[in-house]
Short mmCIF file of C-alpha atoms in Angstrom, two decimals:
data_model
loop_
_atom_site.label_atom_id
_atom_site.label_comp_id
_atom_site.label_asym_id
_atom_site.label_seq_id
_atom_site.Cartn_x
_atom_site.Cartn_y
_atom_site.Cartn_z
CA UNK A 1 47.43 -26.99 -50.69
CA UNK A 2 47.80 -29.62 -48.06
CA UNK A 3 50.99 -32.35 -48.42
CA UNK A 4 51.02 -35.46 -47.20
CA UNK A 5 50.15 -35.42 -43.64
CA UNK A 6 50.89 -38.56 -40.83
CA UNK A 7 50.16 -38.48 -37.63
CA UNK A 8 51.55 -38.77 -35.04
CA UNK A 9 55.25 -37.23 -35.88
CA UNK A 10 56.42 -39.01 -32.90
CA UNK A 11 55.98 -42.50 -31.25
CA UNK A 12 58.13 -44.18 -28.08
CA UNK A 13 56.24 -47.37 -27.02
CA UNK A 14 57.09 -50.32 -25.25
CA UNK A 15 58.13 -53.46 -26.90
CA UNK A 16 55.63 -56.16 -27.47
CA UNK A 17 52.88 -53.00 -27.81
CA UNK A 18 50.90 -52.55 -30.88
CA UNK A 19 51.04 -48.88 -33.00
CA UNK A 20 48.80 -47.25 -35.43
CA UNK A 21 50.30 -44.74 -37.68
CA UNK A 22 48.08 -42.98 -39.67
CA UNK A 23 48.50 -41.06 -43.16
CA UNK A 24 46.25 -38.68 -44.98
CA UNK A 25 47.78 -38.39 -48.27
CA UNK A 26 47.13 -35.33 -51.16
CA UNK A 27 43.22 -34.90 -51.56
CA UNK A 28 42.84 -36.47 -55.55
CA UNK A 29 46.36 -38.93 -55.14
CA UNK A 30 45.27 -42.19 -56.04
CA UNK A 31 48.45 -44.44 -55.55
CA UNK A 32 49.49 -44.23 -51.74
CA UNK A 33 52.78 -45.91 -50.65
CA UNK A 34 54.46 -46.94 -46.68
CA UNK A 35 58.44 -46.48 -46.52
CA UNK A 36 60.61 -47.24 -44.07
CA UNK A 37 63.97 -45.41 -43.33
CA UNK A 38 66.06 -46.98 -40.34
CA UNK A 39 68.99 -44.62 -39.00
CA UNK A 40 71.58 -43.80 -41.58
CA UNK A 41 69.80 -46.08 -44.19
CA UNK A 42 67.64 -45.66 -47.67
CA UNK A 43 63.95 -46.29 -48.41
CA UNK A 44 62.72 -49.40 -47.73
CA UNK A 45 59.31 -50.43 -49.33
CA UNK A 46 56.82 -51.75 -47.68
CA UNK A 47 53.54 -51.51 -49.32
CA UNK A 48 51.38 -49.87 -52.34
CA UNK A 49 47.86 -49.03 -52.83
CA UNK A 50 46.43 -48.22 -55.95
CA UNK A 51 42.72 -47.04 -56.37
CA UNK A 52 40.55 -50.15 -55.44
CA UNK A 53 43.47 -52.73 -56.69
CA UNK A 54 44.64 -55.31 -53.98
CA UNK A 55 47.49 -53.63 -52.27
CA UNK A 56 51.27 -54.81 -53.02
CA UNK A 57 52.19 -56.57 -49.73
CA UNK A 58 55.59 -57.40 -50.90
CA UNK A 59 57.56 -55.30 -48.59
CA UNK A 60 55.94 -55.73 -45.56
CA UNK A 61 58.70 -57.92 -43.28
CA UNK A 62 56.62 -59.94 -40.96
CA UNK A 63 52.79 -60.67 -40.51
CA UNK A 64 53.06 -58.57 -37.33
CA UNK A 65 52.96 -55.46 -40.09
CA UNK A 66 49.16 -54.54 -41.93
CA UNK A 67 47.89 -51.83 -43.82
CA UNK A 68 44.97 -50.51 -44.74
CA UNK A 69 43.77 -48.01 -46.72
CA UNK A 70 39.51 -47.07 -46.30
CA UNK A 71 37.97 -45.10 -48.78
CA UNK A 72 40.86 -44.68 -50.93
CA UNK A 73 42.38 -41.91 -49.22
CA UNK A 74 43.83 -42.20 -45.32
CA UNK A 75 45.77 -45.15 -44.92
CA UNK A 76 46.63 -47.11 -41.33
CA UNK A 77 50.15 -48.96 -40.88
CA UNK A 78 49.97 -51.53 -37.94
CA UNK A 79 52.35 -53.17 -36.42
CA UNK A 80 51.52 -55.90 -33.50
CA UNK A 81 53.86 -56.85 -31.13
CA UNK A 82 56.23 -54.15 -31.76
CA UNK A 83 60.36 -55.06 -32.03
CA UNK A 84 63.31 -52.66 -31.22
CA UNK A 85 64.28 -53.91 -34.78
CA UNK A 86 60.92 -51.37 -35.47
CA UNK A 87 62.34 -48.87 -34.32
CA UNK A 88 62.85 -46.26 -37.68
CA UNK A 89 60.83 -43.37 -39.58
CA UNK A 90 57.61 -44.67 -41.42
CA UNK A 91 57.13 -42.20 -44.43
CA UNK A 92 53.96 -42.43 -46.47
CA UNK A 93 54.12 -40.85 -49.86
CA UNK A 94 50.86 -40.48 -52.74
CA UNK A 95 50.65 -39.31 -56.35
CA UNK A 96 48.04 -39.23 -58.52
CA UNK A 97 48.59 -42.18 -60.22
CA UNK A 98 52.62 -43.80 -59.32
CA UNK A 99 53.12 -44.48 -62.81
CA UNK A 100 55.44 -41.49 -63.87
CA UNK A 101 54.29 -39.52 -61.29
CA UNK A 102 56.89 -38.29 -58.46
CA UNK A 103 56.37 -38.92 -54.98
CA UNK A 104 54.64 -36.73 -52.72
CA UNK A 105 56.22 -37.27 -49.03
CA UNK A 106 54.97 -36.56 -45.71
CA UNK A 107 57.19 -35.52 -42.87
CA UNK A 108 57.16 -39.55 -41.40
CA UNK A 109 56.35 -40.90 -37.55
CA UNK A 110 59.45 -41.32 -35.80
CA UNK A 111 59.15 -44.60 -33.98
CA UNK A 112 61.20 -46.15 -31.16
CA UNK A 113 60.61 -49.10 -29.66
CA UNK A 114 61.80 -49.28 -25.61
CA UNK B 1 66.06 -57.38 -61.34
CA UNK B 2 65.78 -53.79 -60.17
CA UNK B 3 68.21 -51.85 -58.82
CA UNK B 4 69.46 -48.12 -58.19
CA UNK B 5 72.82 -47.93 -56.87
CA UNK B 6 74.74 -44.64 -55.03
CA UNK B 7 78.11 -45.60 -54.13
CA UNK B 8 79.00 -42.50 -52.54
CA UNK B 9 78.04 -42.58 -49.48
CA UNK B 10 79.24 -39.60 -47.69
CA UNK B 11 80.72 -36.67 -49.95
CA UNK B 12 81.77 -33.26 -47.73
CA UNK B 13 82.81 -30.21 -50.26
CA UNK B 14 83.57 -26.67 -49.34
CA UNK B 15 81.47 -24.06 -50.24
CA UNK B 16 81.31 -23.03 -53.83
CA UNK B 17 82.81 -26.07 -55.08
CA UNK B 18 81.06 -27.88 -57.64
CA UNK B 19 79.84 -31.99 -57.04
CA UNK B 20 78.85 -34.93 -58.67
CA UNK B 21 76.62 -37.01 -57.13
CA UNK B 22 76.45 -40.35 -58.95
CA UNK B 23 73.70 -42.98 -59.51
CA UNK B 24 73.83 -46.30 -61.42
CA UNK B 25 70.82 -48.26 -62.15
CA UNK B 26 69.48 -51.56 -63.11
CA UNK B 27 66.58 -52.83 -64.64
CA UNK B 28 65.65 -55.00 -68.29
CA UNK B 29 62.29 -52.59 -68.78
CA UNK B 30 62.63 -50.63 -71.78
CA UNK B 31 60.54 -47.75 -70.47
CA UNK B 32 61.03 -46.41 -66.95
CA UNK B 33 61.59 -43.62 -65.13
CA UNK B 34 64.09 -42.01 -63.25
CA UNK B 35 63.96 -39.36 -59.86
CA UNK B 36 66.71 -37.32 -58.10
CA UNK B 37 65.13 -36.73 -53.76
CA UNK B 38 66.69 -34.46 -51.51
CA UNK B 39 66.21 -35.31 -47.82
CA UNK B 40 67.07 -32.12 -45.99
CA UNK B 41 67.62 -32.27 -42.43
CA UNK B 42 64.12 -31.09 -41.63
CA UNK B 43 63.31 -35.08 -42.81
CA UNK B 44 60.86 -35.01 -45.61
CA UNK B 45 62.00 -35.40 -49.28
CA UNK B 46 61.67 -33.34 -52.18
CA UNK B 47 60.91 -34.37 -55.13
CA UNK B 48 63.43 -32.76 -57.42
CA UNK B 49 63.90 -34.17 -61.11
CA UNK B 50 62.07 -37.35 -63.31
CA UNK B 51 63.14 -38.64 -66.55
CA UNK B 52 61.74 -40.95 -68.62
CA UNK B 53 63.94 -43.87 -70.49
CA UNK B 54 63.42 -42.02 -73.81
CA UNK B 55 65.03 -39.18 -73.19
CA UNK B 56 68.49 -38.54 -72.63
CA UNK B 57 68.76 -35.13 -72.99
CA UNK B 58 70.39 -33.27 -70.35
CA UNK B 59 68.70 -31.02 -68.07
CA UNK B 60 69.45 -28.09 -66.13
CA UNK B 61 67.57 -25.70 -63.07
CA UNK B 62 69.94 -23.34 -61.97
CA UNK B 63 72.47 -24.63 -60.36
CA UNK B 64 71.56 -28.14 -60.58
CA UNK B 65 72.27 -30.08 -63.76
CA UNK B 66 71.27 -33.95 -64.49
CA UNK B 67 73.52 -35.87 -66.82
CA UNK B 68 71.63 -39.30 -68.88
CA UNK B 69 73.75 -42.17 -69.97
CA UNK B 70 71.65 -44.86 -71.06
CA UNK B 71 74.81 -46.64 -72.04
CA UNK B 72 76.27 -46.55 -68.87
CA UNK B 73 72.99 -47.14 -66.94
CA UNK B 74 73.70 -43.33 -65.31
CA UNK B 75 71.68 -40.62 -64.08
CA UNK B 76 73.91 -38.52 -61.92
CA UNK B 77 73.23 -35.26 -60.82
CA UNK B 78 75.89 -32.37 -60.13
CA UNK B 79 75.40 -29.33 -58.02
CA UNK B 80 77.17 -26.15 -59.27
CA UNK B 81 78.74 -23.52 -56.93
CA UNK B 82 77.53 -25.45 -54.35
CA UNK B 83 76.05 -23.70 -50.56
CA UNK B 84 75.06 -24.81 -47.47
CA UNK B 85 71.87 -24.97 -47.81
CA UNK B 86 72.75 -27.84 -50.22
CA UNK B 87 73.42 -29.83 -47.42
CA UNK B 88 71.28 -32.85 -47.37
CA UNK B 89 70.38 -36.54 -48.00
CA UNK B 90 70.09 -37.26 -51.98
CA UNK B 91 68.19 -40.35 -53.10
CA UNK B 92 68.36 -41.50 -56.37
CA UNK B 93 64.72 -43.76 -57.24
CA UNK B 94 64.00 -45.41 -60.37
CA UNK B 95 60.32 -46.35 -61.71
CA UNK B 96 59.40 -49.11 -64.07
CA UNK B 97 56.32 -50.43 -65.30
CA UNK B 98 55.93 -52.53 -61.69
CA UNK B 99 54.65 -49.13 -59.94
CA UNK B 100 57.45 -49.94 -57.56
CA UNK B 101 59.73 -47.22 -56.80
CA UNK B 102 63.12 -48.35 -56.22
CA UNK B 103 65.61 -46.46 -53.99
CA UNK B 104 68.86 -45.87 -53.73
CA UNK B 105 70.48 -45.80 -49.91
CA UNK B 106 71.28 -42.06 -50.37
CA UNK B 107 74.20 -39.83 -50.57
CA UNK B 108 74.58 -37.25 -48.18
CA UNK B 109 76.21 -34.12 -49.07
CA UNK B 110 77.87 -31.54 -46.29
CA UNK B 111 78.55 -28.46 -47.29
CA UNK B 112 81.24 -26.65 -45.36
CA UNK B 113 80.78 -22.94 -45.37
#
């Protein structure tokens, strides 16, 4: 079946602009995560959604970052007033239920802030 | 605190050599899960294996094997007879009851033909 789909695959934006990154998880997966991977670095947790529960936003680096998940499916990560340090690959992952289920990752969105 | 350490940043081996990727974790939970993921140059992370904290039996899958030792808080990954297609970044991850995955910083493996 279809995997986790992320769009756009690449995004170049000017410093100060807002961007929206989209994630379409695997159908039926209730858990959804956003991670950020900077060049040559590991995965930095950003936010976690589980069903209708309040999201775990503990990883969001600043108030310029926000995310929502509509209808328990598609999620959008928004970065306002982008900065050069926001340049990274943003990865989305989903699972049936996070406890003990492996994450299935999308191909990521490569964001470049110029 | 929950933490995953992959001390090896980069490893290079010649094709057909065996290679072991180290993973050491920290957690106060008694119930947790450990994972390995592979990230090839194409970028997509691929799930390789999951182990729970109550099952220390080692596992072998083809050329891949995993050695889980609670006494040393380690979950090491060995590739036997490495191949060029094994070149990738490998991540170890810890999942505990807080429902959050903690990833190590990854080990970049290069297999030289």
